[in-house]
Coordinates of C-alpha atoms and ligand atoms in Angstrom, one line a residue:
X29 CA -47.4 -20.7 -29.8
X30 CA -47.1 -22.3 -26.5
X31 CA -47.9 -26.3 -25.7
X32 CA -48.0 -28.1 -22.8
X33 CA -48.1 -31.9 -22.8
X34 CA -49.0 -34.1 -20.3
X35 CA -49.7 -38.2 -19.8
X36 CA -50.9 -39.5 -16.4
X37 CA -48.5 -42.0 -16.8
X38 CA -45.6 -39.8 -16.7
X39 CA -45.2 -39.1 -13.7
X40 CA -43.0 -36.7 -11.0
X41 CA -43.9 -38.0 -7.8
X42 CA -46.2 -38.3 -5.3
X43 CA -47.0 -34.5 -3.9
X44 CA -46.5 -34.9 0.2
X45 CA -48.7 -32.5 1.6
X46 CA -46.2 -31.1 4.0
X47 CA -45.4 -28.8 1.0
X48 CA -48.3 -26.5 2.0
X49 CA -46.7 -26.0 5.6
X50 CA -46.3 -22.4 7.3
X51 CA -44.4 -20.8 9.7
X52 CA -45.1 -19.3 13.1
X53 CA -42.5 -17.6 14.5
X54 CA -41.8 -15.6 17.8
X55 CA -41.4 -12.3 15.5
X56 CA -43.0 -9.2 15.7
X57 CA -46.6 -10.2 15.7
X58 CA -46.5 -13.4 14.4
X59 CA -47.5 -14.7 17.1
X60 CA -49.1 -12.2 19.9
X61 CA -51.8 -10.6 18.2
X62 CA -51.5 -12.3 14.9
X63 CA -52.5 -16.4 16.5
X64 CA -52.6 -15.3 19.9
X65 CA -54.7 -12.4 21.3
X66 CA -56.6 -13.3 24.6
X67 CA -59.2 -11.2 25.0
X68 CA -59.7 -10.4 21.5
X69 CA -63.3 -11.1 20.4
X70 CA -62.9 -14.5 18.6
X71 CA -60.2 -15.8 21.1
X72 CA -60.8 -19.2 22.3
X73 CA -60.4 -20.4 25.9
X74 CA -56.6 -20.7 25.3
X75 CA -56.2 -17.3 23.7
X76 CA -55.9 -18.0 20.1
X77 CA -57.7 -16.3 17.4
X78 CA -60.9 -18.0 16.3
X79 CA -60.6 -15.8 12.9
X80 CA -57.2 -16.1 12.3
X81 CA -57.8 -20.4 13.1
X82 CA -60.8 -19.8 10.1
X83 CA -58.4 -18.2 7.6
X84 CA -55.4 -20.6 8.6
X85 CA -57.6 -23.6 7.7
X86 CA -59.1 -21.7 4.6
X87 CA -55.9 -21.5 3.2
X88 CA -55.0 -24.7 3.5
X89 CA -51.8 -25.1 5.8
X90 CA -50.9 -28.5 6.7
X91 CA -48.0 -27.5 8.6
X92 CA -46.4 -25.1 10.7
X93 CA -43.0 -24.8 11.9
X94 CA -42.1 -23.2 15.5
X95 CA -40.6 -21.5 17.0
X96 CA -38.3 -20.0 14.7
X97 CA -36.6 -18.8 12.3
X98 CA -33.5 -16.4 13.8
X99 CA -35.6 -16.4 17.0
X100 CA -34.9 -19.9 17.9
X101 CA -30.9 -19.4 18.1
X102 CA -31.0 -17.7 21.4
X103 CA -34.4 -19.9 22.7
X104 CA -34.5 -21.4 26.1
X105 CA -37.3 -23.7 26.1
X106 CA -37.8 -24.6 29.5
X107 CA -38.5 -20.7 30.0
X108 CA -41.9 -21.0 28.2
X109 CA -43.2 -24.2 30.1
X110 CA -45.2 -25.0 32.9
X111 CA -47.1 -22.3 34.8
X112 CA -47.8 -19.1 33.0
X113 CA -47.0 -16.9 36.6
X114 CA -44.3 -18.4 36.7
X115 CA -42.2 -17.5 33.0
X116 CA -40.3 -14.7 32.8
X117 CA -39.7 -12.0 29.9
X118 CA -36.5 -12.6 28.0
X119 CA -34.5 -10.4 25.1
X120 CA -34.3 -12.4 22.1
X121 CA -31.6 -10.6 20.7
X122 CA -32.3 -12.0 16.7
X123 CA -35.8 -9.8 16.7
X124 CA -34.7 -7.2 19.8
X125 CA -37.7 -7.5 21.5
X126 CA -39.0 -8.6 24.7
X127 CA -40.7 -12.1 24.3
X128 CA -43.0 -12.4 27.1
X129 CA -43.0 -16.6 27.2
X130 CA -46.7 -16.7 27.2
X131 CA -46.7 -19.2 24.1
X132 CA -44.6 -21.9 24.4
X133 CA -44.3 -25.1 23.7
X134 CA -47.1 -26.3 24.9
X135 CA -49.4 -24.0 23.5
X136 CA -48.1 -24.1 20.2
X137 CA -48.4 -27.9 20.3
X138 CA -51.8 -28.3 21.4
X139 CA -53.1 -25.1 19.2
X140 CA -51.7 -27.2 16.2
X141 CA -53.3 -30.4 17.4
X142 CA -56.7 -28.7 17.7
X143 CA -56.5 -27.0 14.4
X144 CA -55.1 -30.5 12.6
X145 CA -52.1 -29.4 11.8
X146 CA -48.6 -31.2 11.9
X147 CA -46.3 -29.1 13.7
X148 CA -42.5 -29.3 12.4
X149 CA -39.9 -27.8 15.9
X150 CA -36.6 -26.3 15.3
X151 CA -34.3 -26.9 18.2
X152 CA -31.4 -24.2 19.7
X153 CA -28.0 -25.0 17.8
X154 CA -27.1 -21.0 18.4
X155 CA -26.3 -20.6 22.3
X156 CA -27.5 -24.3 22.7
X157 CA -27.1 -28.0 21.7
X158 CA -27.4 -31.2 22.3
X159 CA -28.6 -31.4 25.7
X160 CA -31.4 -29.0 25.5
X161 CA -32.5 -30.5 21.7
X162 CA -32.5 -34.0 23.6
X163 CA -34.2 -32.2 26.5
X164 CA -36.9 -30.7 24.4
X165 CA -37.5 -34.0 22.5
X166 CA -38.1 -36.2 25.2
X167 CA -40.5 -33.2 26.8
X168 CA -42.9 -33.8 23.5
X169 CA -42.1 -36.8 22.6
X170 CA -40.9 -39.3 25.7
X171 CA -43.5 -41.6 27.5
X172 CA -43.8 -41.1 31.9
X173 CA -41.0 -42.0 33.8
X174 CA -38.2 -40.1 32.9
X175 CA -37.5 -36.6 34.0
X176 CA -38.3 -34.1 30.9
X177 CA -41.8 -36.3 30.1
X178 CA -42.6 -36.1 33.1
X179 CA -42.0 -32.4 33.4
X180 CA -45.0 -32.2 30.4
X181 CA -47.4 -34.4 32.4
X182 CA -46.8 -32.2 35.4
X183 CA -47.7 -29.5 33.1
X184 CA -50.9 -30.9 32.7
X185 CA -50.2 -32.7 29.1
X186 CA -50.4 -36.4 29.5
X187 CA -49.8 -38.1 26.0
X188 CA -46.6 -37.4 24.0
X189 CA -47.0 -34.9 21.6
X190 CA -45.6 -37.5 18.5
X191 CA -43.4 -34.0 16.7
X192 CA -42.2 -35.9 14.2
X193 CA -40.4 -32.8 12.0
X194 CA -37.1 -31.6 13.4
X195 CA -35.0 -28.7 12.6
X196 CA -31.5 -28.6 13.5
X197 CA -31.4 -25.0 13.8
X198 CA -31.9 -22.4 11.8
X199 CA -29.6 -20.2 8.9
X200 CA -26.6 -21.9 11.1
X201 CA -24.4 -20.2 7.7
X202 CA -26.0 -16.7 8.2
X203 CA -23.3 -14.5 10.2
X204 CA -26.5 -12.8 11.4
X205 CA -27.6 -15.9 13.3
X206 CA -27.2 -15.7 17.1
X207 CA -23.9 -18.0 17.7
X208 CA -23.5 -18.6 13.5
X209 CA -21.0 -21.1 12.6
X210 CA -19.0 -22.2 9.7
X211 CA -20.0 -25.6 8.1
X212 CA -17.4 -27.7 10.0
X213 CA -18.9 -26.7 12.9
X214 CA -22.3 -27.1 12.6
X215 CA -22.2 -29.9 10.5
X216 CA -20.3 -32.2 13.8
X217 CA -22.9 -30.7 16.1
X218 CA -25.7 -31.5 13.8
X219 CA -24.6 -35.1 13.1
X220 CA -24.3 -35.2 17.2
X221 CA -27.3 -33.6 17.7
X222 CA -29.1 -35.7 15.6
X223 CA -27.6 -39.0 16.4
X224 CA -28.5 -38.2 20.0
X225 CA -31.9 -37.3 18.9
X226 CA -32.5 -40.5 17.6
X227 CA -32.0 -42.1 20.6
X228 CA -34.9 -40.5 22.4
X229 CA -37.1 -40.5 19.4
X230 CA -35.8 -43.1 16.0
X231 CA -38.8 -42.4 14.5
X232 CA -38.6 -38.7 13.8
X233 CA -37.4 -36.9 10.7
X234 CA -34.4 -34.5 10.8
X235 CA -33.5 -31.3 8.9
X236 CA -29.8 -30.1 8.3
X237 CA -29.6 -26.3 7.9
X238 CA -28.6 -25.4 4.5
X239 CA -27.6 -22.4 2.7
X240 CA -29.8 -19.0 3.5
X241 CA -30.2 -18.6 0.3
X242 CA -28.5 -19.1 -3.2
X243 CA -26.8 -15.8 -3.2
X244 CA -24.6 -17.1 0.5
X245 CA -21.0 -16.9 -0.3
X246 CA -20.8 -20.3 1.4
X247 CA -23.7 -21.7 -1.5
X248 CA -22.7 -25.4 -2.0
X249 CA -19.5 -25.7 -0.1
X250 CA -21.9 -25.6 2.9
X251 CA -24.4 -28.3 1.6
X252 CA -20.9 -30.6 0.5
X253 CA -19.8 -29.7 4.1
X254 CA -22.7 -29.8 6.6
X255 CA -23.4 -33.4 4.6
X256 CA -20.3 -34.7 4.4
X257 CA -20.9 -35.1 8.3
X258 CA -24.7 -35.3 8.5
X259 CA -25.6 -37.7 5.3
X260 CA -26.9 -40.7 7.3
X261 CA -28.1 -38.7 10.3
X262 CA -30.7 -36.3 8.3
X263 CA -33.7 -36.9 6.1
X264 CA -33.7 -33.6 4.6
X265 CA -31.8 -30.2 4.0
X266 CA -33.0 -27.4 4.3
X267 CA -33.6 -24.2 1.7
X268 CA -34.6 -20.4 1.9
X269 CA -35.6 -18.1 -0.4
X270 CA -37.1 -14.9 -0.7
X271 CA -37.3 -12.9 -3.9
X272 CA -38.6 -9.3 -4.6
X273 CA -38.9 -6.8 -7.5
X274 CA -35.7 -4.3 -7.4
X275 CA -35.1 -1.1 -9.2
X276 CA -38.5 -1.9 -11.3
X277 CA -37.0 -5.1 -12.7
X278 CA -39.9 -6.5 -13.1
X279 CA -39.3 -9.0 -15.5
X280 CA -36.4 -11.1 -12.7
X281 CA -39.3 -10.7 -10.2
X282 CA -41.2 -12.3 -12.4
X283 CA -38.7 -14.8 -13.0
X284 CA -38.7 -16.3 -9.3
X285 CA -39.6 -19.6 -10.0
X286 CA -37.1 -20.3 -12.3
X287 CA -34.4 -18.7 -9.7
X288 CA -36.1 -21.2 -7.3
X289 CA -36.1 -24.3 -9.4
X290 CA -32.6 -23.9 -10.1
X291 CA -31.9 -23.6 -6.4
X292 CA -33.8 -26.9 -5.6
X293 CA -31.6 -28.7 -8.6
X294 CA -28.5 -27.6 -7.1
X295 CA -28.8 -28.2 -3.3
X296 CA -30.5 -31.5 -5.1
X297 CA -27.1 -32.0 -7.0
X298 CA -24.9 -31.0 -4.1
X299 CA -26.7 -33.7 -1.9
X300 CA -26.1 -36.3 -4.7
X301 CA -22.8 -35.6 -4.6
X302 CA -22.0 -36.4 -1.0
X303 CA -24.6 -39.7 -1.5
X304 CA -22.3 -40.7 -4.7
X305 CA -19.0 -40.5 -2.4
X306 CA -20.4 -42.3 0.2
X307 CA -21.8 -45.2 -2.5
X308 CA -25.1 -44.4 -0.4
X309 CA -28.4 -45.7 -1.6
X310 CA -30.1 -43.1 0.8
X311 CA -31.2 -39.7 -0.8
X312 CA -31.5 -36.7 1.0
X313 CA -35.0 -34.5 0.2
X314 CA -35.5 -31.1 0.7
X315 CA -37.3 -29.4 3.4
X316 CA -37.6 -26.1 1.7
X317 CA -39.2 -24.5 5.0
X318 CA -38.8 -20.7 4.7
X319 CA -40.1 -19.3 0.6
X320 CA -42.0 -15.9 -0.3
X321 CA -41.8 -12.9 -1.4
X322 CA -39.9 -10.3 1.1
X323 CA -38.8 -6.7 0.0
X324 CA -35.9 -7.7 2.3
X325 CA -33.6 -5.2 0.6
X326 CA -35.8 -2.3 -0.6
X327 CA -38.2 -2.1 2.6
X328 CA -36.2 -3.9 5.4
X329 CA -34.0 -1.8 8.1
X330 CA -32.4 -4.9 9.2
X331 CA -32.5 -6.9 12.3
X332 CA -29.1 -5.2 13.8
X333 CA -30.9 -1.8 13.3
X334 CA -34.1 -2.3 15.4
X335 CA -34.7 -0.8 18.4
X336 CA -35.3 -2.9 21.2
X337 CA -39.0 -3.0 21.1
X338 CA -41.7 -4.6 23.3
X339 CA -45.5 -5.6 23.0
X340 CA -45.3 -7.6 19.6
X341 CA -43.7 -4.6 17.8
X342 CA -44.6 -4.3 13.6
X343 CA -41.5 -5.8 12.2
X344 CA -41.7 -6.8 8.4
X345 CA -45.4 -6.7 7.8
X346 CA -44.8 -6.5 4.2
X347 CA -47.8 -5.4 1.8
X348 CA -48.6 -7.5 -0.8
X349 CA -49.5 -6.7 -4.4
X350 CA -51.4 -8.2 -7.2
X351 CA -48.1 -8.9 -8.4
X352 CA -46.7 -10.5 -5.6
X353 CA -49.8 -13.1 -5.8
X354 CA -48.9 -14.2 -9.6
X355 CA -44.9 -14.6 -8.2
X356 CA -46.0 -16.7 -5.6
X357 CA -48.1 -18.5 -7.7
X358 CA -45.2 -19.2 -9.7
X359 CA -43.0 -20.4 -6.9
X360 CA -45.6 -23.0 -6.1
X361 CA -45.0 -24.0 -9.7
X362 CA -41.3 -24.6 -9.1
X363 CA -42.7 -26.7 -5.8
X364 CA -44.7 -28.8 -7.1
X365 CA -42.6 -29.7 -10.7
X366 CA -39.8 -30.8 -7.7
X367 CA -42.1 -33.1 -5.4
X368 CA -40.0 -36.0 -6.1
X369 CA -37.5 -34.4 -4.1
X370 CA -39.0 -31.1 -1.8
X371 CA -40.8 -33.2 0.9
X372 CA -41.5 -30.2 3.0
X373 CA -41.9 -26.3 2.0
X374 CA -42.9 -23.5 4.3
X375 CA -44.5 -20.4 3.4
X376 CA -43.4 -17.9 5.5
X377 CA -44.9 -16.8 7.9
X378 CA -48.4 -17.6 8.9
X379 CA -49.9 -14.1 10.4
X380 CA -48.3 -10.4 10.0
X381 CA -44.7 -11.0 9.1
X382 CA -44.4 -11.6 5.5
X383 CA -47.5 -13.3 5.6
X384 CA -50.9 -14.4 3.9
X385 CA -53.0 -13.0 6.9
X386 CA -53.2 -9.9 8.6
X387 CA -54.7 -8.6 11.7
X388 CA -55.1 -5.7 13.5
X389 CA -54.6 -6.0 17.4
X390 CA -58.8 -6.2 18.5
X391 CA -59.6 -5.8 15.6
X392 CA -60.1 -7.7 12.2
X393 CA -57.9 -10.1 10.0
X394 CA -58.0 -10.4 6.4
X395 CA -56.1 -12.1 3.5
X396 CA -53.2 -10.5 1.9
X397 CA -53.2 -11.1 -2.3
X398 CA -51.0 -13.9 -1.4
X399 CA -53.2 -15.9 0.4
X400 CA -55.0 -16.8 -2.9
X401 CA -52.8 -19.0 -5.2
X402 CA -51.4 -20.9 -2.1
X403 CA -55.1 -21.5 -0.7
X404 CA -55.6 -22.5 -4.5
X405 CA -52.9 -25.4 -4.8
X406 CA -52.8 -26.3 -1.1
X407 CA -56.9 -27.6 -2.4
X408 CA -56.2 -28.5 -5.6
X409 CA -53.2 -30.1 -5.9
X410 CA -53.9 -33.7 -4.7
X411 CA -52.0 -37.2 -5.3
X412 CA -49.2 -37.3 -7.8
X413 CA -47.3 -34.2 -9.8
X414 CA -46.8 -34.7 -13.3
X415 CA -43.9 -34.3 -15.9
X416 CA -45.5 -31.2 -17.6
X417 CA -43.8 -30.4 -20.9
X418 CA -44.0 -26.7 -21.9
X419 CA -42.6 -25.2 -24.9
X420 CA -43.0 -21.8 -24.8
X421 CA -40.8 -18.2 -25.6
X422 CA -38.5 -17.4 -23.5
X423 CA -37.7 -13.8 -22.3
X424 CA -34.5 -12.7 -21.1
X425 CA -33.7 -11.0 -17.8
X426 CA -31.6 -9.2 -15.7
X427 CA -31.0 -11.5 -12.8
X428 CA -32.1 -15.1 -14.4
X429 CA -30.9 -14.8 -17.8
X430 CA -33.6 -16.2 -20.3
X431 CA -36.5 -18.2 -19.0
X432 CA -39.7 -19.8 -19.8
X433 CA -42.5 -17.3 -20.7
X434 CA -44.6 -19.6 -19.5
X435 CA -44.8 -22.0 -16.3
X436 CA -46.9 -24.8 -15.4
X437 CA -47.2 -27.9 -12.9
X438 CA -50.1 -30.4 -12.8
X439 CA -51.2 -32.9 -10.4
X440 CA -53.2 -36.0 -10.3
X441 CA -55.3 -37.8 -8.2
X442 CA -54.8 -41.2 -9.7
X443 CA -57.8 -42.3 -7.6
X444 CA -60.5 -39.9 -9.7
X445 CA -58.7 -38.6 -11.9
X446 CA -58.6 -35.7 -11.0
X447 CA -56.5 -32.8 -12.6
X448 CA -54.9 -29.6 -11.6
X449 CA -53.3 -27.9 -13.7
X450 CA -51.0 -24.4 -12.8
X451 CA -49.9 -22.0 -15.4
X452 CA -47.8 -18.9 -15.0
X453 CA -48.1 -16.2 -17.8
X454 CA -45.3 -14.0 -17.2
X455 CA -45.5 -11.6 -20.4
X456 CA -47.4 -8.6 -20.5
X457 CA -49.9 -9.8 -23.4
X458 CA -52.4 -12.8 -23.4
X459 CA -51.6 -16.2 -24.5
X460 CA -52.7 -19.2 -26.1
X461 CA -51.6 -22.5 -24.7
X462 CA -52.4 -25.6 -26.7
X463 CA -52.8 -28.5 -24.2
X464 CA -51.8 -31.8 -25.5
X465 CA -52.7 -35.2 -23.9
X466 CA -51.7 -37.8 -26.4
X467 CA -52.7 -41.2 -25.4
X468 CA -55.0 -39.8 -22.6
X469 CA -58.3 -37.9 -22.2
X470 CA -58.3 -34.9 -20.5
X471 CA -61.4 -32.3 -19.6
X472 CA -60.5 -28.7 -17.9
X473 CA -64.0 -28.1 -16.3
X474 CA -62.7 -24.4 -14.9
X475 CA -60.4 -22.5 -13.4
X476 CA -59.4 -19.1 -11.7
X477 CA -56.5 -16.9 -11.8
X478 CA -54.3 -14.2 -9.6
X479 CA -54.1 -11.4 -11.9
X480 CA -51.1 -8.6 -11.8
X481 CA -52.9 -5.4 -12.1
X482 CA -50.5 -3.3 -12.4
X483 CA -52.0 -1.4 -8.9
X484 CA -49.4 -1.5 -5.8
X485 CA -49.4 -3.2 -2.2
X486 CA -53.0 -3.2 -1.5
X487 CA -52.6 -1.8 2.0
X488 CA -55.6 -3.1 4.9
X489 CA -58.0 -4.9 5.1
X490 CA -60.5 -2.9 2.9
X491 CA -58.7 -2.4 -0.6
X492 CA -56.9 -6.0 0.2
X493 CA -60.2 -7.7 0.7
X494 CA -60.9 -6.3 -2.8
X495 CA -58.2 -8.1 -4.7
X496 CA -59.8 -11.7 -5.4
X497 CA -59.5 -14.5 -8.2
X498 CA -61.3 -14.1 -11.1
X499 CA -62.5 -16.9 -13.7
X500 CA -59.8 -17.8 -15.7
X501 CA -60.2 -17.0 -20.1
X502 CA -62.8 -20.0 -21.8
X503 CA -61.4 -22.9 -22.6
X504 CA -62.1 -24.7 -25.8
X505 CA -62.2 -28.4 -26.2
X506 CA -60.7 -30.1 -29.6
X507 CA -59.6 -33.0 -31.1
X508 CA -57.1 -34.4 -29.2
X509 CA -55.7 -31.0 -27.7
X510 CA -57.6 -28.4 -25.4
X511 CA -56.7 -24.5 -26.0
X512 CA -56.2 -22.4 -22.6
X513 CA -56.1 -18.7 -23.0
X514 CA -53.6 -17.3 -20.2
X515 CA -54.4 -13.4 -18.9
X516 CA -51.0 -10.9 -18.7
X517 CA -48.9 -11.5 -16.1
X518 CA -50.9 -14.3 -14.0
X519 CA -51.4 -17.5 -12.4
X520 CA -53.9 -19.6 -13.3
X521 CA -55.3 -23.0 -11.8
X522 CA -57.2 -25.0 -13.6
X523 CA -59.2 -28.3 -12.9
X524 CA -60.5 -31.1 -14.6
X525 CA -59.6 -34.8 -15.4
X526 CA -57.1 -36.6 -16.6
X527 CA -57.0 -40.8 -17.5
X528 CA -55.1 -43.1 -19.8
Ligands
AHR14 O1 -38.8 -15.4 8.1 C1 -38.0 -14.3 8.6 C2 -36.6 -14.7 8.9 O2 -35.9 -15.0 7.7 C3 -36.3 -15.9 9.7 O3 -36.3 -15.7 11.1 C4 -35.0 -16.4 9.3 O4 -34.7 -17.7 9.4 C5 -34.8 -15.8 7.9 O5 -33.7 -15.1 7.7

């Protein structure tokens, strides 16, 4: 028998909204046929996708992050300003393709302004540094009078942009990045960098690269490093993670969001650490601004093997399954159970690569399976996460080792009361879940669920657009408990009330 508790008055934190960020990224066609696509029935009078704009704001993203990703290690800005005539092609050698310049900047900025969306820029610490991140900064962000604002208003954009999120880089510890360093390295020019930022711009937030992933050789000794220099220049650090099912191991796949949330508690230790040494009352939060799933291994040729391509090649347009939706559910799970600590979390990436959306070049774009638990959370999770207790099974795996049978996260809205509850089933046969509010009164009013069907990668837009939610089991309401039935293998959101 599984139970999960909860008490509005125990509380995690408040849930910042920049958790339900995304990702656009000069790769493949992320960006040129995926947002952009002048021409293209729904484009507007700046070239972007009406449809794609619809399904962006459908699903929920409050945030995207630009312009990369590996991409933005060999990135010249000042190429992809001012007058399109006037920008040349370049070879961005992470992707090997030919990047036309005819987004930049600019166009991302104002296409996120339009849309209501926070933008979050990653500057050049690959071939670059501080003079083109302070550069860059002062063309969004400075006020007339000094060279690089002035540049923007020549461009035609008056007002300062106001970017608030910066990303020192990207992967800096991946040997695969474009100018890859160790952590001594990066972790002087970052604190440089960033000090230097400041004085353009003190009220912006920073991002320190962190580890790739958990699996990084360097795992840890980098955060202690990069820190150790960077602890009162950066707000956050940044984490990645991808997961995917190998050799039919289901049950690790299924595991990801423990994986996850034991990644988050040791970057979160590791920062801690450096804070403790330093007798600092500051705390660093995570900006965990690249997660999803990504057959990386199985389906991937690697970026080193690509040819060099042109015309927004198809690189990594993953299909998704019915599975992949429930993993990602779960993964938003491990998010939300940390929003005392991730401030900032980016599913990546927006359109085509590895993405919740798909298009085809004038033609259609759809949602991928994933799109639905993310659109789910990003509108129901609202106001504060709770301290869910779940006693449940555990199942052991492969990769993990044993973990919870079942998941769950739960926010409130301490203005109405309002509850979301999110529950991951990850065993092959229903179950019952005894929900216990002592000292409160709760009411779950509904909910729907991501179902893994056990049918594969629902390829295009037809047999995608066929994969939905469906209602979750009936809930019955007793004395002093409620009992949720959970399908196989899914995710399920519920909604209702919670008070004291
Ligand atoms: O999201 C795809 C790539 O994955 C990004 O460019 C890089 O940062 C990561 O390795």
């Amino acid at each position: 028998m599984t139970t999960i508790t909860l008490h509005p008055d125990f509380r995690v934190g408040p849930v910042d909204r920049r958790v339900f960020g995304s990702f656009v990224e000069h790769l493949g066609r992320c960006v040129y046929t995926g947002v952009y696509e002048p021409g293209h029935e729904t484009a507007d009078e700046h070239g972007f996708r009406r449809d794609v704009a619809d399904l962006t704001r459908e699903l929920g993203v409050t945030m995207l992050r630009y312009p990369g990703g590996n991409f933005v290690s060999n990135y010249t800005w000042e190429d992809a300003v001012g007058p399109v005539e006037d920008r040349k092609p370049f070879l961005d050698l992470a992707w090997r393709t030919v990047e036309p310049n005819l987004v930049g900047t600019d166009e991302f900025l104002q296409y996120c302004e339009r849309e209501g969306i926070e933008p979050m820029m990653a500057v050049n610490l690959g071939t670059r540094g501080i003079d083109a991140a302070i550069g860059l900064l002062e063309y969004c962000n400075g006020e007339a009078g000094t060279k690089w604002a002035d540049m923007r208003i020549a461009n035609g954009r008056e007002e300062p942009y106001g970017v608030k999120l910066w990303c020192l880089g990207n992967e800096m510890d991946g040997p695969w990045q474009i100018g890859h360093k160790d952590a001594h390295e990066y972790g002087k020019l970052a604190a440089a960098t960033g000090r230097a930022m400041r004085q353009v711009d003190p009220s912006i937030e920073l991002v320190a690269c962190g580890s790739s992933s958990m699996m990084m050789d360097t795992f840890g000794e980098w955060e202690r490093t990069v820190l150790s220099y960077c602890y009162d220049v950066v707000d956050h650090i940044s984490m990645h993670a991808y997961y995917e099912e190998m050799d039919g191991d289901r049950d690790s796949f299924l595991a990801s969001g423990t994986a996850m949330s034991t990644f988050i508690e040791r970057v979160a230790a590791s920062a801690d650490a450096i804070g403790a040494q330093k007798r600092s009352d500051k705390r660093i939060s995570i900006s965990f601004d690249e997660w999803n799933v990504w057959y990386l291994f199985s389906r991937f040729v690697g970026e080193t093997n690509l040819p060099v391509q042109k015309d927004a090649p198809r690189i990594i347009e993953d299909v998704y399954s019915a599975l992949d939706a429930v993993v990602v559910g779960d993964m938003i799970v491990s998010l939300l159970s940390h929003a005392d600590r991730v401030a900032v979390g980016c599913l990546a990436q927006l359109v085509n690569v590895i993405a919740p959306i798909m298009t085809e070049p004038d033609g259609p774009a759809w949602k991928q399976t994933t799109f639905h638990p993310f659109a789910t959370a990003a509108r129901l999770a609202q106001g504060e996460a709770l301290q869910v207790k779940v006693d449940s099974a555990t199942m052991s795996t492969k990769k993990h080792g044993d973990v919870p049978t079942v998941t769950a996260a739960a926010t409130v809205d301490p203005e109405t009361g309002a509850l979301a509850l999110f529950v991951t089933n990850r065993t092959a046969e229903e179950q019952t879940v005894t929900l216990r509010h002592p000292g409160a009164t709760a009411r779950i009013e509904g909910g729907s669920a991501v179902l893994a069907d056990h049918v594969g990668p629902r390829e295009g837009k037809e047999a995608a657009e066929a994969y939905g939610m469906v209602d979750a089991l009936p809930v019955s309401h007793g004395d002093g408990a409620i009992t949720l039935r959970l399908a196989p293998e899914s995710w399920t959101a519920f909604h209702g009330t919670l008070a004291s």
